[in-house]
Amino acid sequence: DAKTTQPTSMDCAEGRAANLPCNHSTISGNEYVYWYRQIHSQGPQYIIHGLKNNETNEMASLIITEDRKSSTLILPHATLRDTAVYYCIVRAANDYKLSFGAGTTVTVRA
Amino acid sequence: GAVVSQHPSWVICKSGTSVKIECRSLDFQATTMFWYRQFPKQSLMLMATSNEGSKATYEQGVEKDKFLINHASLTLSTLTVTSAHPEDSSFYICSARLRDTDSNQPQHFGDGTRLSIL
């Protein structure tokens, strides 16, 4: 069963912020939201994760709505190297398995 | 930190041969490692969970006698595809979870092994 819903694809302009939405309306109280990305022919790269507070690191920001039913990954200044498939995954803290959906194919254009 | 290395990056072999793929955590100890498979234009599918010192746990539909997993140390897990056939051609990816960390900490992935069976 898919726990998250993401748009199939998005185009972003180089140098602009990229906002990637994710819907997880059935999320449970002990489940975290994780974001990974996969550049073509490589393994997934961890980006960020959060429970209920907004999070920021050197790669991105994660904004989680107050009801936790959706979140947005923000890449502040998209570059061509950010072109990848982005996966939003919900996982309980004590369940280490990751279930990958189809993700969002993000294409950054010059 | 948290680097996971896979070897080989790609392999081409004849049908019927067995192929071993290594997954190493380079700068940390991994209690648990995971093996995924990804067919072209599809998402990653978890094959099995590998725990150091114990038998691997396989996902439904994955043949344990076909995909042998060994996790002999806290830094190394191996996946052996036995008697490989063309339908086993795929992108195999491992990930690792740091030992003794908060349970919400992320998995870190290797760069994958592209397996082509002729």
Tab-separated table of C-alpha atoms in Angstrom:
chain	number	residue	atom	x	y	z
A	1	ASP	CA	0.000	0.000	0.000
A	2	ALA	CA	1.333	3.398	-0.987
A	3	LYS	CA	1.747	5.582	2.071
A	4	THR	CA	2.767	8.665	0.115
A	5	THR	CA	1.592	10.436	-3.010
A	6	GLN	CA	3.908	12.566	-5.112
A	7	PRO	CA	3.549	14.261	-8.491
A	8	THR	CA	5.018	12.200	-11.288
A	9	SER	CA	7.293	14.926	-12.591
A	10	MET	CA	8.329	18.548	-12.137
A	11	ASP	CA	10.417	21.022	-14.064
A	12	CYS	CA	12.431	23.619	-12.192
A	13	ALA	CA	14.497	26.573	-13.328
A	14	GLU	CA	18.157	26.604	-12.433
A	15	GLY	CA	18.900	28.973	-9.572
A	16	ARG	CA	15.304	29.052	-8.360
A	17	ALA	CA	13.856	27.257	-5.368
A	18	ALA	CA	12.319	23.861	-6.082
A	19	ASN	CA	9.320	22.917	-3.949
A	20	LEU	CA	8.495	19.219	-3.996
A	21	PRO	CA	5.171	18.239	-2.415
A	22	CYS	CA	4.310	14.946	-0.771
A	23	ASN	CA	0.990	13.790	0.587
A	24	HIS	CA	0.944	11.319	3.474
A	25	SER	CA	-2.568	11.681	4.828
A	26	THR	CA	-2.547	8.335	6.658
A	27	ILE	CA	0.697	8.933	8.533
A	28	SER	CA	0.801	7.599	12.084
A	29	GLY	CA	2.078	9.430	15.105
A	30	ASN	CA	5.327	7.477	15.307
A	31	GLU	CA	6.156	7.691	11.606
A	32	TYR	CA	8.870	9.916	10.217
A	33	VAL	CA	9.008	11.500	6.776
A	34	TYR	CA	12.204	10.783	4.843
A	35	TRP	CA	13.396	12.215	1.560
A	36	TYR	CA	15.896	10.512	-0.705
A	37	ARG	CA	16.896	11.213	-4.261
A	38	GLN	CA	18.334	9.005	-6.952
A	39	ILE	CA	20.437	10.412	-9.704
A	40	HIS	CA	20.469	8.276	-12.829
A	41	SER	CA	22.350	4.977	-12.411
A	42	GLN	CA	23.348	5.692	-8.829
A	43	GLY	CA	22.138	4.544	-5.432
A	44	PRO	CA	19.672	6.715	-3.502
A	45	GLN	CA	21.100	9.624	-1.555
A	46	TYR	CA	19.654	10.606	1.802
A	47	ILE	CA	18.478	14.214	1.913
A	48	ILE	CA	16.589	14.921	5.111
A	49	HIS	CA	13.990	13.567	7.516
A	50	GLY	CA	11.608	14.859	10.157
A	51	LEU	CA	8.821	13.940	12.518
A	52	LYS	CA	6.762	17.073	13.025
A	53	ASN	CA	9.081	20.057	13.200
A	54	ASN	CA	10.503	21.717	10.141
A	55	GLU	CA	14.055	20.669	9.427
A	56	THR	CA	16.920	22.226	7.503
A	57	ASN	CA	20.348	20.957	6.547
A	58	GLU	CA	22.980	21.833	3.980
A	59	MET	CA	21.022	20.209	1.193
A	60	ALA	CA	17.400	21.145	1.752
A	61	SER	CA	14.569	22.181	4.024
A	62	LEU	CA	11.634	20.029	5.023
A	63	ILE	CA	8.338	21.676	5.859
A	64	ILE	CA	5.762	19.440	7.530
A	65	THR	CA	2.215	20.681	7.948
A	66	GLU	CA	0.817	20.931	11.436
A	67	ASP	CA	-1.531	17.991	10.893
A	68	ARG	CA	1.430	16.058	9.387
A	69	LYS	CA	-0.655	14.952	6.436
A	70	SER	CA	1.649	16.531	3.905
A	71	SER	CA	5.142	17.927	3.556
A	72	THR	CA	7.277	19.892	1.140
A	73	LEU	CA	10.923	19.438	0.342
A	74	ILE	CA	12.583	22.675	-0.627
A	75	LEU	CA	15.805	22.839	-2.612
A	76	PRO	CA	16.705	26.495	-2.106
A	77	HIS	CA	18.733	27.075	-5.268
A	78	ALA	CA	18.284	24.284	-7.752
A	79	THR	CA	21.238	23.361	-9.968
A	80	LEU	CA	21.458	21.075	-12.973
A	81	ARG	CA	23.012	18.455	-10.687
A	82	ASP	CA	19.776	18.327	-8.694
A	83	THR	CA	18.067	16.593	-11.609
A	84	ALA	CA	16.978	13.264	-10.117
A	85	VAL	CA	14.065	11.176	-8.917
A	86	TYR	CA	12.993	12.341	-5.462
A	87	TYR	CA	11.370	9.898	-3.093
A	88	CYS	CA	9.215	10.815	-0.109
A	89	ILE	CA	8.984	7.877	2.292
A	90	VAL	CA	7.125	7.414	5.541
A	91	ARG	CA	8.672	5.078	8.071
A	92	ALA	CA	8.050	4.245	11.707
A	93	ALA	CA	11.093	4.643	13.926
A	94	ASN	CA	11.173	0.954	14.855
A	95	ASP	CA	10.553	-0.331	11.318
A	96	TYR	CA	13.772	-0.021	9.401
A	97	LYS	CA	12.414	-1.019	6.036
A	98	LEU	CA	12.028	1.661	3.377
A	99	SER	CA	9.226	1.339	0.867
A	100	PHE	CA	9.999	3.264	-2.306
A	101	GLY	CA	7.177	4.538	-4.472
A	102	ALA	CA	7.524	5.981	-7.955
A	103	GLY	CA	8.830	9.322	-6.680
A	104	THR	CA	8.921	12.640	-8.509
A	105	THR	CA	11.202	13.030	-11.492
A	106	VAL	CA	12.658	16.515	-11.145
A	107	THR	CA	14.314	18.096	-14.139
A	108	VAL	CA	16.259	21.297	-13.554
A	109	ARG	CA	16.550	23.357	-16.705
A	110	ALA	CA	19.048	26.090	-17.471
B	1	GLY	CA	30.829	10.054	6.922
B	2	ALA	CA	28.424	7.096	6.507
B	3	VAL	CA	29.875	5.805	3.250
B	4	VAL	CA	28.643	2.541	1.803
B	5	SER	CA	30.673	0.903	-0.936
B	6	GLN	CA	29.516	-1.757	-3.361
B	7	HIS	CA	31.669	-3.959	-5.501
B	8	PRO	CA	31.646	-4.571	-8.362
B	9	SER	CA	29.939	-1.583	-9.983
B	10	TRP	CA	28.912	-3.663	-12.944
B	11	VAL	CA	29.275	-7.243	-14.027
B	12	ILE	CA	28.485	-9.168	-17.169
B	13	CYS	CA	28.437	-12.931	-17.057
B	14	LYS	CA	27.072	-15.977	-18.769
B	15	SER	CA	23.793	-17.598	-17.871
B	16	GLY	CA	24.183	-20.275	-15.220
B	17	THR	CA	27.071	-18.710	-13.360
B	18	SER	CA	26.928	-17.356	-9.817
B	19	VAL	CA	27.758	-13.764	-9.034
B	20	LYS	CA	28.767	-12.295	-5.686
B	21	ILE	CA	28.168	-8.650	-4.816
B	22	GLU	CA	29.819	-7.046	-1.805
B	23	CYS	CA	28.452	-4.242	0.327
B	24	ARG	CA	30.780	-2.571	2.799
B	25	SER	CA	30.257	0.185	5.324
B	26	LEU	CA	33.535	2.065	5.134
B	27	ASP	CA	33.501	4.336	8.148
B	28	PHE	CA	30.887	2.866	10.442
B	29	GLN	CA	29.581	-0.403	11.774
B	30	ALA	CA	26.276	-1.588	10.379
B	31	THR	CA	24.032	-3.797	12.433
B	32	THR	CA	21.626	-4.151	9.567
B	33	MET	CA	22.080	-4.035	5.831
B	34	PHE	CA	19.392	-4.140	3.183
B	35	TRP	CA	19.414	-5.420	-0.372
B	36	TYR	CA	17.244	-3.877	-3.074
B	37	ARG	CA	16.671	-4.600	-6.729
B	38	GLN	CA	15.661	-2.079	-9.361
B	39	PHE	CA	14.523	-2.960	-12.860
B	40	PRO	CA	14.678	-0.331	-15.628
B	41	LYS	CA	12.215	2.520	-15.184
B	42	GLN	CA	10.945	1.039	-11.941
B	43	SER	CA	11.441	1.913	-8.305
B	44	LEU	CA	13.575	0.084	-5.771
B	45	MET	CA	12.150	-3.107	-4.349
B	46	LEU	CA	13.430	-4.477	-1.050
B	47	MET	CA	14.679	-8.018	-1.418
B	48	ALA	CA	15.982	-8.861	2.027
B	49	THR	CA	17.191	-7.569	5.351
B	50	SER	CA	20.587	-8.748	6.491
B	51	ASN	CA	21.493	-8.790	10.178
B	52	GLU	CA	25.031	-9.396	11.346
B	53	GLY	CA	25.464	-12.877	12.747
B	54	SER	CA	22.005	-14.144	11.878
B	55	LYS	CA	20.045	-15.362	8.887
B	56	ALA	CA	18.673	-12.833	6.465
B	57	THR	CA	14.986	-12.090	6.280
B	58	TYR	CA	13.603	-12.229	2.755
B	59	GLU	CA	10.636	-10.347	1.354
B	60	GLN	CA	7.721	-12.260	-0.049
B	61	GLY	CA	8.430	-13.648	-3.487
B	62	VAL	CA	12.221	-13.506	-3.173
B	63	GLU	CA	13.844	-16.936	-3.350
B	64	LYS	CA	16.314	-17.356	-0.511
B	65	ASP	CA	18.102	-20.211	-2.280
B	66	LYS	CA	18.514	-18.056	-5.356
B	67	PHE	CA	19.779	-14.960	-3.586
B	68	LEU	CA	22.194	-15.996	-0.851
B	69	ILE	CA	22.982	-13.328	1.715
B	70	ASN	CA	25.825	-13.440	4.188
B	71	HIS	CA	26.459	-10.778	6.814
B	72	ALA	CA	29.555	-12.098	8.525
B	73	SER	CA	30.817	-8.874	10.038
B	74	LEU	CA	29.568	-5.444	11.061
B	75	THR	CA	31.019	-3.906	7.917
B	76	LEU	CA	30.364	-6.460	5.196
B	77	SER	CA	27.326	-8.112	3.651
B	78	THR	CA	27.383	-10.148	0.461
B	79	LEU	CA	24.655	-11.077	-1.990
B	80	THR	CA	25.265	-14.072	-4.227
B	81	VAL	CA	22.991	-14.559	-7.195
B	82	THR	CA	23.200	-18.286	-7.827
B	83	SER	CA	22.799	-19.813	-11.278
B	84	ALA	CA	21.995	-16.414	-12.711
B	85	HIS	CA	19.699	-16.159	-15.730
B	86	PRO	CA	18.862	-13.230	-18.007
B	87	GLU	CA	15.766	-12.397	-15.953
B	88	ASP	CA	18.071	-11.739	-12.981
B	89	SER	CA	19.658	-8.863	-14.874
B	90	SER	CA	18.980	-5.788	-12.787
B	91	PHE	CA	20.464	-3.003	-10.685
B	92	TYR	CA	21.223	-4.311	-7.193
B	93	ILE	CA	21.642	-1.780	-4.403
B	94	CYS	CA	22.542	-2.203	-0.767
B	95	SER	CA	22.026	0.086	2.183
B	96	ALA	CA	23.210	0.079	5.762
B	97	ARG	CA	21.969	1.313	9.091
B	98	LEU	CA	24.443	2.567	11.657
B	99	ARG	CA	24.908	0.450	14.721
B	100	ASP	CA	23.659	1.712	18.054
B	101	THR	CA	22.019	4.852	16.751
B	102	ASP	CA	18.606	6.321	17.229
B	103	SER	CA	16.073	4.218	15.389
B	104	ASN	CA	14.995	7.160	13.257
B	105	GLN	CA	18.428	7.601	11.709
B	106	PRO	CA	18.485	7.120	7.934
B	107	GLN	CA	19.890	4.292	5.895
B	108	HIS	CA	22.848	5.024	3.671
B	109	PHE	CA	23.057	3.516	0.223
B	110	GLY	CA	25.789	2.164	-1.959
B	111	ASP	CA	26.101	3.155	-5.606
B	112	GLY	CA	24.647	-0.083	-6.857
B	113	THR	CA	25.807	-2.996	-8.991
B	114	ARG	CA	24.532	-3.375	-12.510
B	115	LEU	CA	24.247	-7.070	-13.313
B	116	SER	CA	23.820	-8.240	-16.902
B	117	ILE	CA	23.356	-11.934	-17.613
B	118	LEU	CA	23.892	-13.023	-21.194
